[in-house]
Amino acid sequence: MTVAQLSEAELLARIFPRLELSALHSAAVVLGPGDDAAIVAVPDGRTVISIDTQVQDQDFRLEWNNGYRTTGYDVGWKAAAQNLSDINAMGASATSMVVSLTMPPDTPVGWAEDLADGLTAAISKLGAGACSVAGGDLGRGRELSVTVAVLGTLDGGQPVLRSGAQEGDTLAIAGRAGWAAAGLALLESGHHVSSLPPELLSMLELQCRPEPPLEAGPLARMSGATAMMDISDGLVRDGTRLAVASHVVLDLDPGQLGRLAEPLRPAATLLGADPRAWVLGGGEDHGLLATFPAGMQVPPGFTGIGSVQACGADKAPGVTIAGRPADSVGWDHFAD
Amino acid sequence: MTVAQLSEAELLARIFPRLELSALHSAAVVLGPGDDAAIVAVPDGRTVISIDTQVQDQDFRLEWNNGYRTTGYDVGWKAAAQNLSDINAMGASATSMVVSLTMPPDTPVGWAEDLADGLTAAISKLGAGACSVAGGDLGRGRELSVTVAVLGTLDGGQPVLRSGAQEGDTLAIAGRAGWAAAGLALLESGHHVSSLPPELLSMLELQCRPEPPLEAGPLARMSGATAMMDISDGLVRDGTRLAVASHVVLDLDPGQLGRLAEPLRPAATLLGADPRAWVLGGGEDHGLLATFPAGMQVPPGFTGIGSVQACGADKAPGVTIAGRPADSVGWDHFAD
């Protein structure tokens, strides 16, 4: 059965029950789906808000080179995860989301149901237990597309911006780096999904269902992080953005980069790739990059990977590896 | 120049200045675009929220039968207007929106700039002066698509739901009914846009740039409206939804329907159509349908068009015209 064979009301009747999360969640949603708009509680007096769209063949493919088929569950999970990560990156916790789903008429109803299941699963399994789906919109298009707008709370605290890093701060990362990039390389490879050993399969799954470290953002804020952002486009590209916003240099420790690359080695060996390229360039794990005041221990979940240095006449804001500009350092140039 | 020829940062640098509204607006936006998420003030402790997507060839066509070309300005205006209408329909005022724009790589940069101009113009010209664009997202796809999520405030008041209509209430409408439908019929007709007289051109323009009556929603709430919704799918279809939610019958006055149809007569004559069909079936004007307690004068901007009656064993919730079910009344059956 395709979505074209159901009325909007019939399709919503299949989707809504899948979006009902635990009783806990009802606290934030004053008025849920069914009227012209939803109403969400914002006791803090301010809400964090972000919006992000996943489009078929841009942000996901329905079928991959290596035979993997993206499920509705994957797409729902990824849409939720990416948006939850933006809230996390401010040091906030998600309170609610609204979802707009555009589908071609020949989309199987089961696929849309799976998407709702994936959304719900990501919210609950990633630890965004206070977040619920307050409302949404269904529509038709030639390609599948999911937009999520998410609200979050700082619980009275101050947001952690990209612009607060100070000379001498410790640079740290939470979550994975390079796993989703390794997974993407596997999906695009000729190595059939059924032939992959479990540790490589888990990289592939992290590309399809990323796991942002949602506890780390609020913890970093409460621990006094000076700057933070999520790594959605890669450590060097996003690090450069943070460096520019803070007018500093982020210097990465090659030894720590090597340690981050180590678990990716089996995939790199299979594909003849350099795992450090995935660590530096891969983004879709939605790890957090944060800076903490000098001398303090980074909070649990974070690992120090470098330090913050001042800009100077000969040092523009950016990312360096052991003092050399990251974008001029070939992957084979930086030491293990 | 196409959007593919610019980096995301370059494109945003062209769009952001167009989204800067008057100094007034900065009050609601605590943190604007440029970080992982935006922060918006919600002094009321609750926020109304809605999301809506416009997709090319579904919600708008780039080129119409009659030669009219949809501009980026039209699409931006319509995306803002539809979302502002959902907030209006709760009796609330919009405070901020986030926008996700998906474009094919060959989209002219000027088209995206026009879209931003159209968004801004709709917000300010429709009277949502306290609303600003807090953030957004840019991405690629095969078809143009714009999703807006909008927040609104009830200023401490109670929302006007679909479910509160009571027997004896006056049924009233604010804004236009049928104009956008007449405009759609003109766009799809063989009558070239350059041949249309001004009064027909204005109908066409209302299809492309609808004008929801944004002052009417909060006014209805403060005046004691018992139920309200926006008419996005037509008076009979949306009225039926309100009737079902309130478990009542909405009985329309044929004389009032005739008066609503009167200004549409020139278009109907040109196209050989029945203007009353546009009044009953056309939705995209985003007028408001509301009910008010018996005996009170409806607030300025609203016109009484019928009354609320009780359901009974022989009367299911729905819409009637002078007592006869609207969906069984042919357009030629109800009196002028």
Tab-separated table of C-alpha atoms in Angstrom, chain B residues 134-307:
chain	number	residue	atom	x	y	z
B	134	ALA	CA	15.951	33.652	13.776
B	135	GLY	CA	17.807	31.095	11.684
B	136	GLY	CA	17.679	28.563	8.917
B	137	ASP	CA	19.241	25.922	6.780
B	138	LEU	CA	20.257	25.708	3.110
B	139	GLY	CA	20.459	22.498	1.126
B	140	ARG	CA	20.226	20.966	-2.303
B	141	GLY	CA	17.530	18.876	-3.891
B	142	ARG	CA	16.039	18.106	-7.290
B	143	GLU	CA	13.060	20.362	-6.620
B	144	LEU	CA	12.578	23.676	-4.847
B	145	SER	CA	11.169	23.345	-1.375
B	146	VAL	CA	10.773	25.787	1.509
B	147	THR	CA	9.898	24.764	5.043
B	148	VAL	CA	9.086	27.338	7.678
B	149	ALA	CA	8.658	26.612	11.372
B	150	VAL	CA	7.089	29.513	13.202
B	151	LEU	CA	6.724	30.362	16.874
B	152	GLY	CA	3.994	32.546	18.323
B	153	THR	CA	2.821	34.003	21.581
B	154	LEU	CA	-0.584	34.029	23.228
B	155	ASP	CA	0.566	36.865	25.512
B	156	GLY	CA	-0.655	34.994	28.543
B	157	GLY	CA	-4.043	34.208	27.046
B	158	GLN	CA	-5.727	30.924	26.192
B	159	PRO	CA	-5.530	29.479	22.653
B	160	VAL	CA	-8.701	29.327	20.582
B	161	LEU	CA	-9.058	25.663	19.582
B	162	ARG	CA	-11.217	23.991	16.960
B	163	SER	CA	-13.158	22.154	19.617
B	164	GLY	CA	-14.937	24.931	21.541
B	165	ALA	CA	-17.933	25.854	19.347
B	166	GLN	CA	-21.271	25.768	21.187
B	167	GLU	CA	-24.874	25.475	20.034
B	168	GLY	CA	-26.239	28.937	19.346
B	169	ASP	CA	-22.849	30.528	18.628
B	170	THR	CA	-22.495	32.858	15.660
B	171	LEU	CA	-20.309	31.525	12.853
B	172	ALA	CA	-18.134	34.215	11.307
B	173	ILE	CA	-15.333	34.610	8.803
B	174	ALA	CA	-12.422	37.064	8.572
B	175	GLY	CA	-10.434	37.675	5.412
B	176	ARG	CA	-11.280	36.621	1.898
B	177	ALA	CA	-12.930	33.405	0.691
B	178	GLY	CA	-12.536	32.095	-2.828
B	179	TRP	CA	-10.187	34.761	-4.172
B	180	ALA	CA	-7.122	32.495	-4.260
B	181	ALA	CA	-9.228	29.760	-5.849
B	182	ALA	CA	-10.385	32.188	-8.527
B	183	GLY	CA	-6.741	33.165	-8.973
B	184	LEU	CA	-5.749	29.526	-9.400
B	185	ALA	CA	-8.457	29.040	-12.031
B	186	LEU	CA	-7.118	32.096	-13.889
B	187	LEU	CA	-3.528	30.807	-13.692
B	188	GLU	CA	-4.648	27.473	-15.108
B	189	SER	CA	-6.780	29.072	-17.812
B	190	GLY	CA	-5.835	30.044	-21.346
B	191	HIS	CA	-6.342	33.745	-20.567
B	192	HIS	CA	-2.843	35.201	-20.730
B	193	VAL	CA	-1.784	37.091	-17.645
B	194	SER	CA	-1.090	40.208	-19.750
B	195	SER	CA	-4.728	40.256	-20.913
B	196	LEU	CA	-6.270	40.326	-17.433
B	197	PRO	CA	-7.907	43.483	-16.078
B	198	PRO	CA	-6.680	44.707	-12.663
B	199	GLU	CA	-9.505	43.188	-10.590
B	200	LEU	CA	-8.767	39.717	-11.999
B	201	LEU	CA	-5.021	40.226	-11.682
B	202	SER	CA	-5.512	40.875	-7.980
B	203	MET	CA	-7.151	37.428	-7.593
B	204	LEU	CA	-4.209	35.817	-9.369
B	205	GLU	CA	-1.848	37.695	-7.066
B	206	LEU	CA	-3.737	36.520	-3.986
B	207	GLN	CA	-3.149	32.913	-5.073
B	208	CYS	CA	0.586	33.639	-5.282
B	209	ARG	CA	0.813	35.980	-2.308
B	210	PRO	CA	-2.085	35.255	0.068
B	211	GLU	CA	-3.044	37.845	2.693
B	212	PRO	CA	-4.176	36.169	5.912
B	213	PRO	CA	-5.899	38.654	8.254
B	214	LEU	CA	-3.262	38.545	10.988
B	215	GLU	CA	-4.898	41.109	13.221
B	216	ALA	CA	-8.111	39.062	13.351
B	217	GLY	CA	-6.788	35.999	15.230
B	218	PRO	CA	-5.613	37.672	18.440
B	219	LEU	CA	-8.630	40.005	18.297
B	220	ALA	CA	-10.992	37.029	18.101
B	221	ARG	CA	-9.243	35.430	21.086
B	222	MET	CA	-9.531	38.600	23.151
B	223	SER	CA	-13.164	39.003	22.082
B	224	GLY	CA	-14.090	35.581	23.426
B	225	ALA	CA	-14.174	33.433	20.274
B	226	THR	CA	-15.183	29.901	21.277
B	227	ALA	CA	-13.497	28.091	18.351
B	228	MET	CA	-11.300	29.075	15.429
B	229	MET	CA	-9.233	27.680	12.576
B	230	ASP	CA	-7.745	28.951	9.365
B	231	ILE	CA	-9.389	28.059	6.085
B	232	SER	CA	-6.554	26.452	4.162
B	233	ASP	CA	-8.502	23.684	2.413
B	234	GLY	CA	-11.849	25.411	1.862
B	235	LEU	CA	-14.809	26.563	3.912
B	236	VAL	CA	-16.712	23.266	3.732
B	237	ARG	CA	-13.736	20.955	4.328
B	238	ASP	CA	-12.232	23.013	7.122
B	239	GLY	CA	-15.640	23.851	8.541
B	240	THR	CA	-16.355	20.125	8.724
B	241	ARG	CA	-13.134	19.665	10.720
B	242	LEU	CA	-14.164	22.353	13.180
B	243	ALA	CA	-17.681	20.883	13.379
B	244	VAL	CA	-16.318	17.398	14.110
B	245	ALA	CA	-13.839	18.707	16.716
B	246	SER	CA	-16.640	20.657	18.448
B	247	HIS	CA	-19.332	18.014	17.805
B	248	VAL	CA	-21.718	20.558	16.307
B	249	VAL	CA	-23.278	21.483	12.977
B	250	LEU	CA	-22.197	24.692	11.250
B	251	ASP	CA	-25.105	26.066	9.260
B	252	LEU	CA	-24.160	28.565	6.565
B	253	ASP	CA	-26.446	31.374	5.478
B	254	PRO	CA	-26.910	31.229	1.681
B	255	GLY	CA	-27.398	34.997	1.504
B	256	GLN	CA	-24.013	35.604	3.139
B	257	LEU	CA	-22.369	33.055	0.843
B	258	GLY	CA	-23.845	34.936	-2.090
B	259	ARG	CA	-22.360	38.185	-0.803
B	260	LEU	CA	-18.916	36.549	-0.436
B	261	ALA	CA	-19.215	35.281	-4.021
B	262	GLU	CA	-20.225	38.627	-5.497
B	263	PRO	CA	-16.718	40.155	-5.983
B	264	LEU	CA	-15.602	36.946	-7.741
B	265	ARG	CA	-18.266	37.254	-10.429
B	266	PRO	CA	-16.054	38.935	-13.088
B	267	ALA	CA	-13.571	36.023	-12.948
B	268	ALA	CA	-16.403	33.497	-12.888
B	269	THR	CA	-18.007	35.113	-15.917
B	270	LEU	CA	-14.722	35.083	-17.860
B	271	LEU	CA	-14.129	31.413	-17.050
B	272	GLY	CA	-17.729	30.180	-17.121
B	273	ALA	CA	-17.444	29.122	-13.480
B	274	ASP	CA	-19.694	29.381	-10.406
B	275	PRO	CA	-18.143	31.814	-7.913
B	276	ARG	CA	-19.964	30.132	-5.023
B	277	ALA	CA	-17.917	26.977	-5.664
B	278	TRP	CA	-14.786	29.048	-5.047
B	279	VAL	CA	-16.245	30.468	-1.819
B	280	LEU	CA	-17.142	27.022	-0.488
B	281	GLY	CA	-14.192	25.055	-1.821
B	282	GLY	CA	-11.276	27.480	-2.095
B	283	GLY	CA	-8.871	27.574	0.787
B	284	GLU	CA	-5.613	29.299	0.102
B	285	ASP	CA	-6.791	32.747	1.127
B	286	HIS	CA	-6.126	31.673	4.729
B	287	GLY	CA	-9.151	33.457	6.097
B	288	LEU	CA	-10.273	32.601	9.607
B	289	LEU	CA	-13.407	30.678	10.509
B	290	ALA	CA	-14.486	31.407	14.068
B	291	THR	CA	-17.442	31.038	16.385
B	292	PHE	CA	-18.571	33.634	18.902
B	293	PRO	CA	-21.044	33.388	21.787
B	294	ALA	CA	-24.676	33.998	20.849
B	295	GLY	CA	-25.811	37.598	21.045
B	296	MET	CA	-22.426	39.256	20.965
B	297	GLN	CA	-21.392	41.421	18.063
B	298	VAL	CA	-18.574	39.777	16.089
B	299	PRO	CA	-15.342	41.786	16.316
B	300	PRO	CA	-14.222	44.139	13.531
B	301	GLY	CA	-12.875	42.247	10.518
B	302	PHE	CA	-15.321	39.362	10.969
B	303	THR	CA	-18.614	38.877	9.139
B	304	GLY	CA	-21.357	36.564	10.376
B	305	ILE	CA	-21.993	33.791	7.858
B	306	GLY	CA	-24.146	31.384	9.830
B	307	SER	CA	-24.784	29.755	13.156
